[in-house]
XYZ file of C-alpha atoms in Angstrom:
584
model
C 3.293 -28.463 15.755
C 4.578 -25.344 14.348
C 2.098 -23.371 12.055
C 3.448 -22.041 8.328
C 3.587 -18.900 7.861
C 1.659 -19.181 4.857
C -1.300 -20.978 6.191
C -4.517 -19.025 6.107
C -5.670 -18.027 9.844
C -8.207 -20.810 11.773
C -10.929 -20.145 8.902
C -13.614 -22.329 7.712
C -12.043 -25.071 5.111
C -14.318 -26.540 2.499
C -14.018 -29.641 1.891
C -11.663 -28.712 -1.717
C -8.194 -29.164 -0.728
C -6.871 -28.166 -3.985
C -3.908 -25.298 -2.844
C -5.394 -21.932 -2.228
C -2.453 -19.780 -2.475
C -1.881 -17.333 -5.516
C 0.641 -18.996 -8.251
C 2.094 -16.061 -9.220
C 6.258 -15.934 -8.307
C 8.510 -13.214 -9.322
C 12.327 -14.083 -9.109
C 11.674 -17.967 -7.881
C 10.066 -16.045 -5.212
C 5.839 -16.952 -4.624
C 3.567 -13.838 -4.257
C 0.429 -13.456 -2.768
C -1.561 -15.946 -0.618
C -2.154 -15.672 3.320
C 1.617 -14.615 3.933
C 0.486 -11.265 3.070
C -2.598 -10.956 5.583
C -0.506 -9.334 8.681
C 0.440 -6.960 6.795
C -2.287 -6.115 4.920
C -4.361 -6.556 8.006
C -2.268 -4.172 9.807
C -2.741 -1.227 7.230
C -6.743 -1.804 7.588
C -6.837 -1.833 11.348
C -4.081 1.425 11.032
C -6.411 3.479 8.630
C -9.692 2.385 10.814
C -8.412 3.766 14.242
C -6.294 6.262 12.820
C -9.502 7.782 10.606
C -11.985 7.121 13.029
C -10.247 8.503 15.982
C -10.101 11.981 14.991
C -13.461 12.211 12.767
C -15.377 10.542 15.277
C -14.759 13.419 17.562
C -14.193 16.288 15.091
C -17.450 18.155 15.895
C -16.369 18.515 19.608
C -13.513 19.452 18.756
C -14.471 22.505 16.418
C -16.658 23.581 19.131
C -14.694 22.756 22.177
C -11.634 23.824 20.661
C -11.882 26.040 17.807
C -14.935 28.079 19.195
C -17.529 27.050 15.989
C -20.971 27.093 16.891
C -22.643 23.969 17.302
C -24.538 24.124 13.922
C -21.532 25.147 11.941
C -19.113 22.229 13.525
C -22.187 19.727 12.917
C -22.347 20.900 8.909
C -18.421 20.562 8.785
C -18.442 17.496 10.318
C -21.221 16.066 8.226
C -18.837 17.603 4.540
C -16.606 15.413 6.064
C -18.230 12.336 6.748
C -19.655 12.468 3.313
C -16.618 13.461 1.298
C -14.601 10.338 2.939
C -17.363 8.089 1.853
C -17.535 9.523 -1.433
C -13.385 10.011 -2.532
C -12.592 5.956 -2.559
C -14.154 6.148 -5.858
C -11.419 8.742 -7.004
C -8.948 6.134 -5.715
C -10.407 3.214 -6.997
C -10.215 5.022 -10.601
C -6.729 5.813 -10.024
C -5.588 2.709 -9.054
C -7.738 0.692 -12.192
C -6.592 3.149 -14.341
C -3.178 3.991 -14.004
C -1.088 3.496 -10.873
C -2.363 0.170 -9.126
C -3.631 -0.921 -5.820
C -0.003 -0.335 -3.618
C 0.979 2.581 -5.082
C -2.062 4.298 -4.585
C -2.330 2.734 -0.818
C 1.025 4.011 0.012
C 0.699 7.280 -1.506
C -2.821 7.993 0.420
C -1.334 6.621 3.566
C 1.351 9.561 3.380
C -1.094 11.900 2.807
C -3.334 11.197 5.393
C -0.273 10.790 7.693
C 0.611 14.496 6.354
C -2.898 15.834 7.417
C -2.926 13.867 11.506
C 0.586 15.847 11.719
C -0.641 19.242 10.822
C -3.588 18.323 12.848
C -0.947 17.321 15.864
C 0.051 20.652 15.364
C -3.325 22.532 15.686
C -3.905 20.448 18.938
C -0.572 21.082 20.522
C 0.897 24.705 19.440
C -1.363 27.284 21.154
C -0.900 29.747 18.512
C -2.736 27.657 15.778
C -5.814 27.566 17.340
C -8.108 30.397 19.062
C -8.281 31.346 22.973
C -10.551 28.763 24.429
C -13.802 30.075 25.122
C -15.953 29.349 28.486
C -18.716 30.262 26.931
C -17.898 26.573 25.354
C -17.836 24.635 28.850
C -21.189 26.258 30.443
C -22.730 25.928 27.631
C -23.801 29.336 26.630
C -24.024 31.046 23.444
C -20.742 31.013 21.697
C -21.253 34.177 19.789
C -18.754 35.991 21.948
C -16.211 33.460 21.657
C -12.725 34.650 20.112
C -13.262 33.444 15.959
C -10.085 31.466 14.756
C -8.243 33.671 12.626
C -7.230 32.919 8.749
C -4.069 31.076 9.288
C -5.377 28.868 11.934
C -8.915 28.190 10.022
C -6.269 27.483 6.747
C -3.933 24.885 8.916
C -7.120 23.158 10.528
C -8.789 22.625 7.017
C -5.916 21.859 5.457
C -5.228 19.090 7.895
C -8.469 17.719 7.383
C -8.288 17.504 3.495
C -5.325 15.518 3.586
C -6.624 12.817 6.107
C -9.837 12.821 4.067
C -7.844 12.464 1.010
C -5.600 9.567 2.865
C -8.588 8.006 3.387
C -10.403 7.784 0.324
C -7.705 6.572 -1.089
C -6.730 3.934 0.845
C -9.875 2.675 2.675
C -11.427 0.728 0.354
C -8.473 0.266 -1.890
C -6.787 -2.229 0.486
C -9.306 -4.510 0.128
C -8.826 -4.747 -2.895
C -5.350 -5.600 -2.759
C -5.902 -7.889 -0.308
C -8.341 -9.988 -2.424
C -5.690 -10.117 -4.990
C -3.864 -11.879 -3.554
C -6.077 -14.768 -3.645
C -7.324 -16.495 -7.162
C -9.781 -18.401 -5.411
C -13.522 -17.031 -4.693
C -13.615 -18.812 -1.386
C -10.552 -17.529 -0.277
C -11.451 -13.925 -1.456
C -15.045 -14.694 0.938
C -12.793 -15.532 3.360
C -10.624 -12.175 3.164
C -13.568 -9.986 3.095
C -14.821 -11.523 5.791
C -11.641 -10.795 7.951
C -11.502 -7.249 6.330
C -15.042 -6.441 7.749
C -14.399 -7.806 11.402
C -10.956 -5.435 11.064
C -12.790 -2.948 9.802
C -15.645 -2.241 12.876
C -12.703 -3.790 15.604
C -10.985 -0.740 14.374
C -13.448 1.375 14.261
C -14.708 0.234 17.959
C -10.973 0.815 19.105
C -11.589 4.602 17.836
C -15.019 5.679 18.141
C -14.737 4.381 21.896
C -11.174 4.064 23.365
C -9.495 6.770 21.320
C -12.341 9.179 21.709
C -12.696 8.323 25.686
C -8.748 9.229 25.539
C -9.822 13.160 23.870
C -12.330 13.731 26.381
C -11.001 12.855 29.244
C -7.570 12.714 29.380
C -6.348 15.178 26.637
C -6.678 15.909 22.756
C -2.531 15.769 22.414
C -2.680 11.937 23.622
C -5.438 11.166 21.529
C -4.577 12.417 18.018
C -0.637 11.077 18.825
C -2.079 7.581 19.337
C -3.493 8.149 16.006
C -0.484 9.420 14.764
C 1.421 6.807 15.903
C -0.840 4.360 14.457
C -0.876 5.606 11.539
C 2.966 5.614 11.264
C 3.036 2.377 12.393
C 0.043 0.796 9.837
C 2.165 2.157 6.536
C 5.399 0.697 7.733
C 4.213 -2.496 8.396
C 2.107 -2.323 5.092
C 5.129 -1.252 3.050
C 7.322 -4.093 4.301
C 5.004 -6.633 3.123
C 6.005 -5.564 -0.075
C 7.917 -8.437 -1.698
C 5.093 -10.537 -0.875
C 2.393 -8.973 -2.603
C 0.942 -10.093 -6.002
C 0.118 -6.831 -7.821
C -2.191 -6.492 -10.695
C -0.918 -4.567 -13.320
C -3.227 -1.814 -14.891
C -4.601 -2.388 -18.328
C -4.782 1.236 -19.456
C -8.325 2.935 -18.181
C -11.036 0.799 -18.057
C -13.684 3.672 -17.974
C -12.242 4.641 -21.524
C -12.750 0.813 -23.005
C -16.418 0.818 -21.174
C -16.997 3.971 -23.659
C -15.878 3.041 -26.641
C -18.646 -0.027 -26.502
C -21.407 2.991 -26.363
C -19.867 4.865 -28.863
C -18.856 1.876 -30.966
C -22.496 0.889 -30.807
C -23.825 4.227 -31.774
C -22.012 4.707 -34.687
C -23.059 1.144 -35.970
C -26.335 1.150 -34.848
C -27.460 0.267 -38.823
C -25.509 -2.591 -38.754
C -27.264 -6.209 -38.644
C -25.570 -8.599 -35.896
C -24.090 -11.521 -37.275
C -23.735 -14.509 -35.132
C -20.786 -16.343 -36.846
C -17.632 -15.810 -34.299
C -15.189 -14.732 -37.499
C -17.374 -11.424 -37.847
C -16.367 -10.393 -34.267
C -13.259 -8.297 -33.504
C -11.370 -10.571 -30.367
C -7.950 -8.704 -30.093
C -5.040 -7.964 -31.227
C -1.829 -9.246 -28.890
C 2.061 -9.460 -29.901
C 1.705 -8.508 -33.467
C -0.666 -11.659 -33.915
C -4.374 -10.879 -34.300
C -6.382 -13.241 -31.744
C -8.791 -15.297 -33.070
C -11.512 -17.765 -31.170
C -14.620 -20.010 -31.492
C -16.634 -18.156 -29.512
C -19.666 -15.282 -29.890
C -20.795 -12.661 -27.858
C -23.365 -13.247 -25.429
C -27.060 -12.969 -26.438
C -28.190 -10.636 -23.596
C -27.756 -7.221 -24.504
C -27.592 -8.382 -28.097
C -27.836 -4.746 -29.577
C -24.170 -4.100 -27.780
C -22.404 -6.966 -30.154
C -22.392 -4.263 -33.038
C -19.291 -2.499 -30.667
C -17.421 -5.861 -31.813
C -18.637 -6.644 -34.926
C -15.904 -6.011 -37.972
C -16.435 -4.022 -40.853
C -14.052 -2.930 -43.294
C -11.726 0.479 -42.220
C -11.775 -0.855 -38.883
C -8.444 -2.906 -38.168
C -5.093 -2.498 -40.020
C -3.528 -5.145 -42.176
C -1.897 -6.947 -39.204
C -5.197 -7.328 -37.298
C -4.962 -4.675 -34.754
C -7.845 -1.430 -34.380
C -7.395 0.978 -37.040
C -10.524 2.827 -35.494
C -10.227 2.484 -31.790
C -13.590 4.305 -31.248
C -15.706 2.101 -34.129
C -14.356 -1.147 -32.841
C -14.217 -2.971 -29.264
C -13.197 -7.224 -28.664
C -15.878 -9.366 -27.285
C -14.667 -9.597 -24.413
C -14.645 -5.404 -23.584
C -18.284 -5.623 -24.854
C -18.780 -8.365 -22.343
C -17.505 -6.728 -19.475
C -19.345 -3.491 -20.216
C -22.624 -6.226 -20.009
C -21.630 -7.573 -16.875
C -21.455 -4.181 -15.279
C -24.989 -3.153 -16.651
C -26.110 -6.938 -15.227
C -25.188 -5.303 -11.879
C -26.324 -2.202 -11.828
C -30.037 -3.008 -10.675
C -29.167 -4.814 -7.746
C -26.683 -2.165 -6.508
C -29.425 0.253 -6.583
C -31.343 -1.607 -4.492
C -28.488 -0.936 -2.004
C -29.181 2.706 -1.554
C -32.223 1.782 0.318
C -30.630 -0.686 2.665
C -27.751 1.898 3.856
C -30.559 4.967 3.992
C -32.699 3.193 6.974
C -29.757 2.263 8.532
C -28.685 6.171 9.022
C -31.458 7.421 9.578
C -31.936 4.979 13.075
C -28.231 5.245 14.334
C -29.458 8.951 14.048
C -32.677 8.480 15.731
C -32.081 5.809 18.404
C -29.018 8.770 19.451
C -32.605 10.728 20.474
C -34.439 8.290 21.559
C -31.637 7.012 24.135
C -31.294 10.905 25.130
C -34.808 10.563 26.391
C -34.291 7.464 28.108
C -32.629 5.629 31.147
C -29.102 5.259 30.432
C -28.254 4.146 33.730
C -26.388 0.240 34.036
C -27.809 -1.288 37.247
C -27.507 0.481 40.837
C -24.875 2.719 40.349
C -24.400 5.878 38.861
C -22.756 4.844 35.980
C -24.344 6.270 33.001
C -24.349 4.890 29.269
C -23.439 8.278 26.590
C -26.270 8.397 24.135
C -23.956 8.309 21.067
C -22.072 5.632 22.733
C -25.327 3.346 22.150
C -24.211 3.068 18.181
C -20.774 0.972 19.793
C -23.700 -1.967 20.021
C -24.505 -2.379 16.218
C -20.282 -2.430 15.868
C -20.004 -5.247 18.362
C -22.790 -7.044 17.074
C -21.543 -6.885 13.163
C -17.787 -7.899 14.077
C -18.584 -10.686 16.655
C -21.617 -11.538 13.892
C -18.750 -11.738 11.243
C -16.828 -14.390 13.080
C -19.593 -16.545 13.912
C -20.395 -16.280 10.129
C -17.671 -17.894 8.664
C -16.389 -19.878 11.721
C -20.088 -21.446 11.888
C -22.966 -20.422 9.921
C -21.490 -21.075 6.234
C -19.575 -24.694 7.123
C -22.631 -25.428 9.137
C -25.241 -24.790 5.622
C -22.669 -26.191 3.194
C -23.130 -29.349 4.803
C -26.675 -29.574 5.150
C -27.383 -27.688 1.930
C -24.420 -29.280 0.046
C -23.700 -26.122 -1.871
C -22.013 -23.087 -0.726
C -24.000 -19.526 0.511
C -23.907 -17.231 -2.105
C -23.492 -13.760 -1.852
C -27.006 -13.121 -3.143
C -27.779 -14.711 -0.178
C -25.926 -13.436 2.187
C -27.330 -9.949 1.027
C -30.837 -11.050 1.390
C -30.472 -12.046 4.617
C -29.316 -8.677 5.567
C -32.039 -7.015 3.959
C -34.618 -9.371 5.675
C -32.525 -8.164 8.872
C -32.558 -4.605 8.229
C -36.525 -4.840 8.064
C -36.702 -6.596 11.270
C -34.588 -4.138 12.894
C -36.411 -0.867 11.434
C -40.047 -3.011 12.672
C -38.021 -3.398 16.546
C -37.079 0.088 16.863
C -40.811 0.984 15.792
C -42.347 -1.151 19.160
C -39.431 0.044 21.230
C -40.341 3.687 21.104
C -43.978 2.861 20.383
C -43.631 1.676 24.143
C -41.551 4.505 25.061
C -44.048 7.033 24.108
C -47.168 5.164 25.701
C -45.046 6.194 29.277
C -44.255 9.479 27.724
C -48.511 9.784 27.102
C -49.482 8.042 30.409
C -47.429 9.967 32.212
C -48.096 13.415 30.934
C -43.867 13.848 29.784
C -44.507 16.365 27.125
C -41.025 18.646 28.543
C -38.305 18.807 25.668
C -35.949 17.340 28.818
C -37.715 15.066 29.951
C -36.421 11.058 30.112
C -38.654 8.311 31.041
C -38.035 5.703 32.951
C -37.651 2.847 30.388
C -34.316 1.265 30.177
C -32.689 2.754 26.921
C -31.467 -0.902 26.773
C -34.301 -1.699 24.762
C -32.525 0.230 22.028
C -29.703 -2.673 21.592
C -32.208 -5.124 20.190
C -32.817 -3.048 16.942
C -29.411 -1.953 17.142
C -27.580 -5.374 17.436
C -30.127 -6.263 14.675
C -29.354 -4.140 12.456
C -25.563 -4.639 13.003
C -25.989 -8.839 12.372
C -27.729 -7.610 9.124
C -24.572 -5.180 8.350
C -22.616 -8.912 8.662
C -24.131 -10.395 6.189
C -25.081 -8.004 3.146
C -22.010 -5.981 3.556
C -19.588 -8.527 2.766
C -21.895 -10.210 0.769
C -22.158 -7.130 -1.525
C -18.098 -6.598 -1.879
C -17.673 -10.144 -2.749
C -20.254 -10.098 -5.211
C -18.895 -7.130 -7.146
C -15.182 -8.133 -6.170
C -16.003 -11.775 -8.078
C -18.397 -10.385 -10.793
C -17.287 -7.349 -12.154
C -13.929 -7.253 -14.999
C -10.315 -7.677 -13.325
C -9.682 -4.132 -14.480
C -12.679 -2.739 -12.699
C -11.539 -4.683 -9.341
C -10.777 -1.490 -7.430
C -13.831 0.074 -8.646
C -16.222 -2.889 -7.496
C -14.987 -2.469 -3.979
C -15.456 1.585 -3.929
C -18.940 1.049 -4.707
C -19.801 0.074 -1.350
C -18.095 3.062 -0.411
C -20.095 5.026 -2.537
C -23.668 3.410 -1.502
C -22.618 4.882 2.158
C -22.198 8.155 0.924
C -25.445 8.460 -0.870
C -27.609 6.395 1.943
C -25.914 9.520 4.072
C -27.452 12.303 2.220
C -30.511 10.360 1.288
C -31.140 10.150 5.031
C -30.900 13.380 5.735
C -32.788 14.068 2.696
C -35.751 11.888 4.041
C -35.805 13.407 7.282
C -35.382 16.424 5.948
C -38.841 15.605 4.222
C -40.859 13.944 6.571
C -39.941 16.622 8.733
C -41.781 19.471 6.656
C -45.066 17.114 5.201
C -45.656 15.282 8.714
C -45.603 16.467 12.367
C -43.378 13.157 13.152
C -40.084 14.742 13.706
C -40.365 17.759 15.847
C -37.197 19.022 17.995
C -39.276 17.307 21.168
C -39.345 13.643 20.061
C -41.589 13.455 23.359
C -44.424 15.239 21.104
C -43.510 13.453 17.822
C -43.776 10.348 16.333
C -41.039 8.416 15.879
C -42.486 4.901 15.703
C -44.581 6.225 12.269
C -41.042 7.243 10.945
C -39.483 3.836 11.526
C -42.896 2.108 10.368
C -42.229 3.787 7.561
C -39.024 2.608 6.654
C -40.423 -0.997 6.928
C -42.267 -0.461 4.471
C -39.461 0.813 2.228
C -37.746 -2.078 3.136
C -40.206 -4.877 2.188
C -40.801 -3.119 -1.274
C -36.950 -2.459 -2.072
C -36.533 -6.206 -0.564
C -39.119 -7.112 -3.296
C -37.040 -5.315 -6.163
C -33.991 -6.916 -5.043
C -34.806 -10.278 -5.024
C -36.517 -9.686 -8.863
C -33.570 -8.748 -9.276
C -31.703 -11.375 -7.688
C -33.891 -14.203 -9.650
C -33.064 -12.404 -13.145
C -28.812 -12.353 -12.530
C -26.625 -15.227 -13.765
C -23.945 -15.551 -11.860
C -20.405 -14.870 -14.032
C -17.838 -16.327 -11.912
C -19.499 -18.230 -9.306
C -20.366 -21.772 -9.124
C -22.856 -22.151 -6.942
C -22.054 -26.102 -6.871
C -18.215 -25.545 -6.105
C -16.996 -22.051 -4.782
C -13.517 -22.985 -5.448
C -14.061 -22.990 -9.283
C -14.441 -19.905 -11.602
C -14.854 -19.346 -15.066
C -12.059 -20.043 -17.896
C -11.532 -16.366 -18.889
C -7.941 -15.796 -18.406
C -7.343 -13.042 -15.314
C -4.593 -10.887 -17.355
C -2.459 -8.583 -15.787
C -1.293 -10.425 -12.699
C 2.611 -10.856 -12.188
């Protein structure tokens, strides 16, 4: 039977069959709704393997082919990794606040499309990049290499800003967009879902094939498949077009989320009344809105924001005083963001043990044996991180194929996100405890056998390493999804952007707060010395068990304190009644 274009891909179905599609229709035309998924599905792969294939590789590349020394390309290529993670905020604001999800997708897809062609450049014209050195390829010091010279240091760096720029802005973004296009919370599960497993296919396709393609067959094929990618991702994206549901922008969102603080401030003498007339609800099409309800009692001292005195509105009902007076509902989505704020905190210390043992199990499988079987075939130490990848996108699929049909039945109510996050802390702590036996074993052959050399391996199978590792990734299935639909679903439609940048933004600090914590350990223990073969590594990951089980215990205090917003946890499919403005 021929399939609808329309129809969602071969997801799990709850047993709602209400439709699932967006209602929205512009010219007798119907927007949003699975029709839009191959195209937004295209951008995401296109900004995965076009981002990934270059950065991935960038510190080779400085020192194979821009003659930095190892130390410098390693600091540049750490900027970079940071600054990507840390810019889809900028977008996410941009996007809320004035432009909106597409045009700020299509606008970062240029740029970063304008950076991988300038970087096309530095890889294929000879004269925008120094004289190779061989100092490079023997390994020797590279302090008699030829420096790059102004120009050439200007067109490389320039390149690289713009792709990081593309990035940022459209990385995160997109999910965004794509989640708009559903109304329903189990559809929007179901999107992130898909979103994640394109997001680590993706980056699989470039951290392994594209980088395999630099090294060994030539930089110019490499970067052009990104390229070409890339061209190909914002085309496709762009022609989906007529079938997206956008969200229009409601002026800045960060500027309403003020003027509760203020608002409160300044009426801080006031005493709360609880009789709905005394609250300030809006002000729409010259008619002043009126309605039954009060604000919340949580956060009670924040009702003042809405509370109506006179000076404050005009003689037709709207603010006279935009800064002494906010509607309920503004001071009720500046309470729902404060209701999250706790338990995204508790974040920071599920993405900092996770950095700190994709960099440590790189060291640990240095000093191991990498060979597969009889033959001479050799695993590359960083190539070991390509297990936690597999293991989170195949873990994705068997998530929401499976694992949530499979407990709605028995459970008869639906996993929540809270959940799914737990589980992925519980995971993470597992993981952190396997790597500790793993090189608790490899050092008992490292002290039994007297391998105290800086170089030397022992002869335990650095295959050990891909039960912490794939671990580690099943845990990345659950809490990282988990965590986007939770702010996606709970945080104000204005702020939609904004709720999926965060996880963007708990990368970027778990990145410098892991090199922060090595950093540390390394100068108040003797755990981390250059020879792991003389250190302890096993204490370090011990360690960040215990990390874990106490930032596990804050998060599910947490957990038991939050009221859920806009999630049933009897029926996914339903949501509250406040009306989602702004959608066309």
């Amino acid at each position: 039977m021929a399939k609808n274009i329309n129809d969602k891909p071969n997801l799990h179905i709850l047993d709602d069959e209400e439709p699932t599609e967006a209602s929205s229709t512009h010219g007798g035309r119907k927007r949003g709704g699975w029709i839009t998924f191959p195209f937004i599905t295209a951008a995401i792969l296109a900004i995965q393997v076009g981002s990934s294939g270059w950065s991935a590789n960038l510190t080779v590349f400085l020192i194979g082919q821009f003659n930095f020394m190892s130390i410098k390309a390693a600091q540049v290529g750490n900027i970079v990794a940071g600054t990507s993670s840390f810019l889809p905020i900028f977008g996410a604001i941009l996007a809320d606040s004035f432009f909106g999800n597409f045009s700020v997708i299509a606008v970062s897809s240029l740029f970063s499309l304008m950076g991988l062609i300038l970087f096309m450049f530095t890889v294929t014209v000879p004269s925008l990049r120094p004289q190779q050195c061989a100092a490079n390829v023997t390994g020797s010091s590279a302090g008699m290499c030829e420096p790059a010279s102004t120009l050439q240091i200007a067109v490389l760096y320039t390149s690289i800003t713009l792709s990081a720029l593309g990035l940022g802005g459209s990385r995160f973004t997109v999910a965004t967009m794509g989640a708009d296009q559903f109304e329903k919370p189990k559809d929007q599960e179901c999107f992130f879902n898909w979103h994640f497993f394109n997001f680590y296919v993706g980056l699989m396709i470039g951290v392994v094939g594209i980088v395999y393609i630099q090294d060994n067959i030539g930089w110019d094929r490499g970067v052009g498949i990104c390229l070409a990618v890339n061209i190909l991702g914002l085309v496709t994206f762009l022609a989906g077009k007529r079938y997206y549901r956008q969200v229009k922008t409601q002026g800045n969102p960060y500027k309403s989320l003020a003027r509760v603080v203020v608002a409160t401030i300044l009426k801080r003498n006031l005493s709360i009344s609880s009789a709905s007339e005394t609250f300030y609800h809006g002000f729409s099409d010259g008619v002043s809105m009126k309605s039954l309800s009060s604000p919340t009692s949580s956060f009670r001292f924040l009702n003042r924001a809405a509370l109506k005195v006179d000076g404050d509105t005009n003689e037709d009902g709207s603010v006279a005083k935009e800064w002494r007076l906010c509607t309920v509902q503004q001071v009720e989505d500046f309470k729902t963001v404060i209701r999250i704020i706790p338990l995204w905190f508790s974040s920071f210390f599920l993405s900092t043990p996770i950095g700190i043992q994709s960099s440590l199990a790189v060291l640990q499988a240095l000093r191991m044996d990498r060979h597969i079987g009889t033959h001479n075939f050799k695993i590359p130490a960083g190539s070991f991180l390509v297990f936690t990848l597999v293991a989170t996108a195949i873990s994705l699929t068997l998530i929401d194929r499976f694992l949530v049909p499979t407990y709605q039945k028995l459970i008869r109510r639906p996993l929540t996100p809270l959940q799914r996050i737990g589980v992925g802390h519980v995971l993470t702590v597992i993981s952190m405890a396997a790597s500790a036996i793993v090189e608790r074993k490899r050092l008992s052959i490292v002290w039994s056998d007297g391998l105290t050399s800086s170089t030397t391996s022992v002869t335990m199978s650095a295959l050990w390493l891909v039960i912490p590792l794939v671990l580690v990734g099943v845990g990345e299935a659950f809490h990282f999804p988990g965590q986007v639909a939770l702010y996606y679903q709970e945080f104000p439609v204005s702020l939609h952007s904004t709720s999926t940048a965060m996880i963007s933004l708990l990368v970027a600090v778990g990145f410098y707060l892991s090199t922060a914590m090595i950093d540390l350990v390394q100068r108040i223990t003797g755990w981390l010395p250059n020879n792991i073969n003389q250190g302890r590594l096993d204490n370090m990951f011990w360690l960040l068990v215990v990390i874990g089980v106490i930032n596990f215990g804050y998060f599910i205090v947490c957990s038991l304190l939050y009221k859920y917003q806009n999630f049933n946890d009897q029926n996914p499919t339903k949501v509250d009644d406040k009306p989602r403005q702004g959608q066309n």
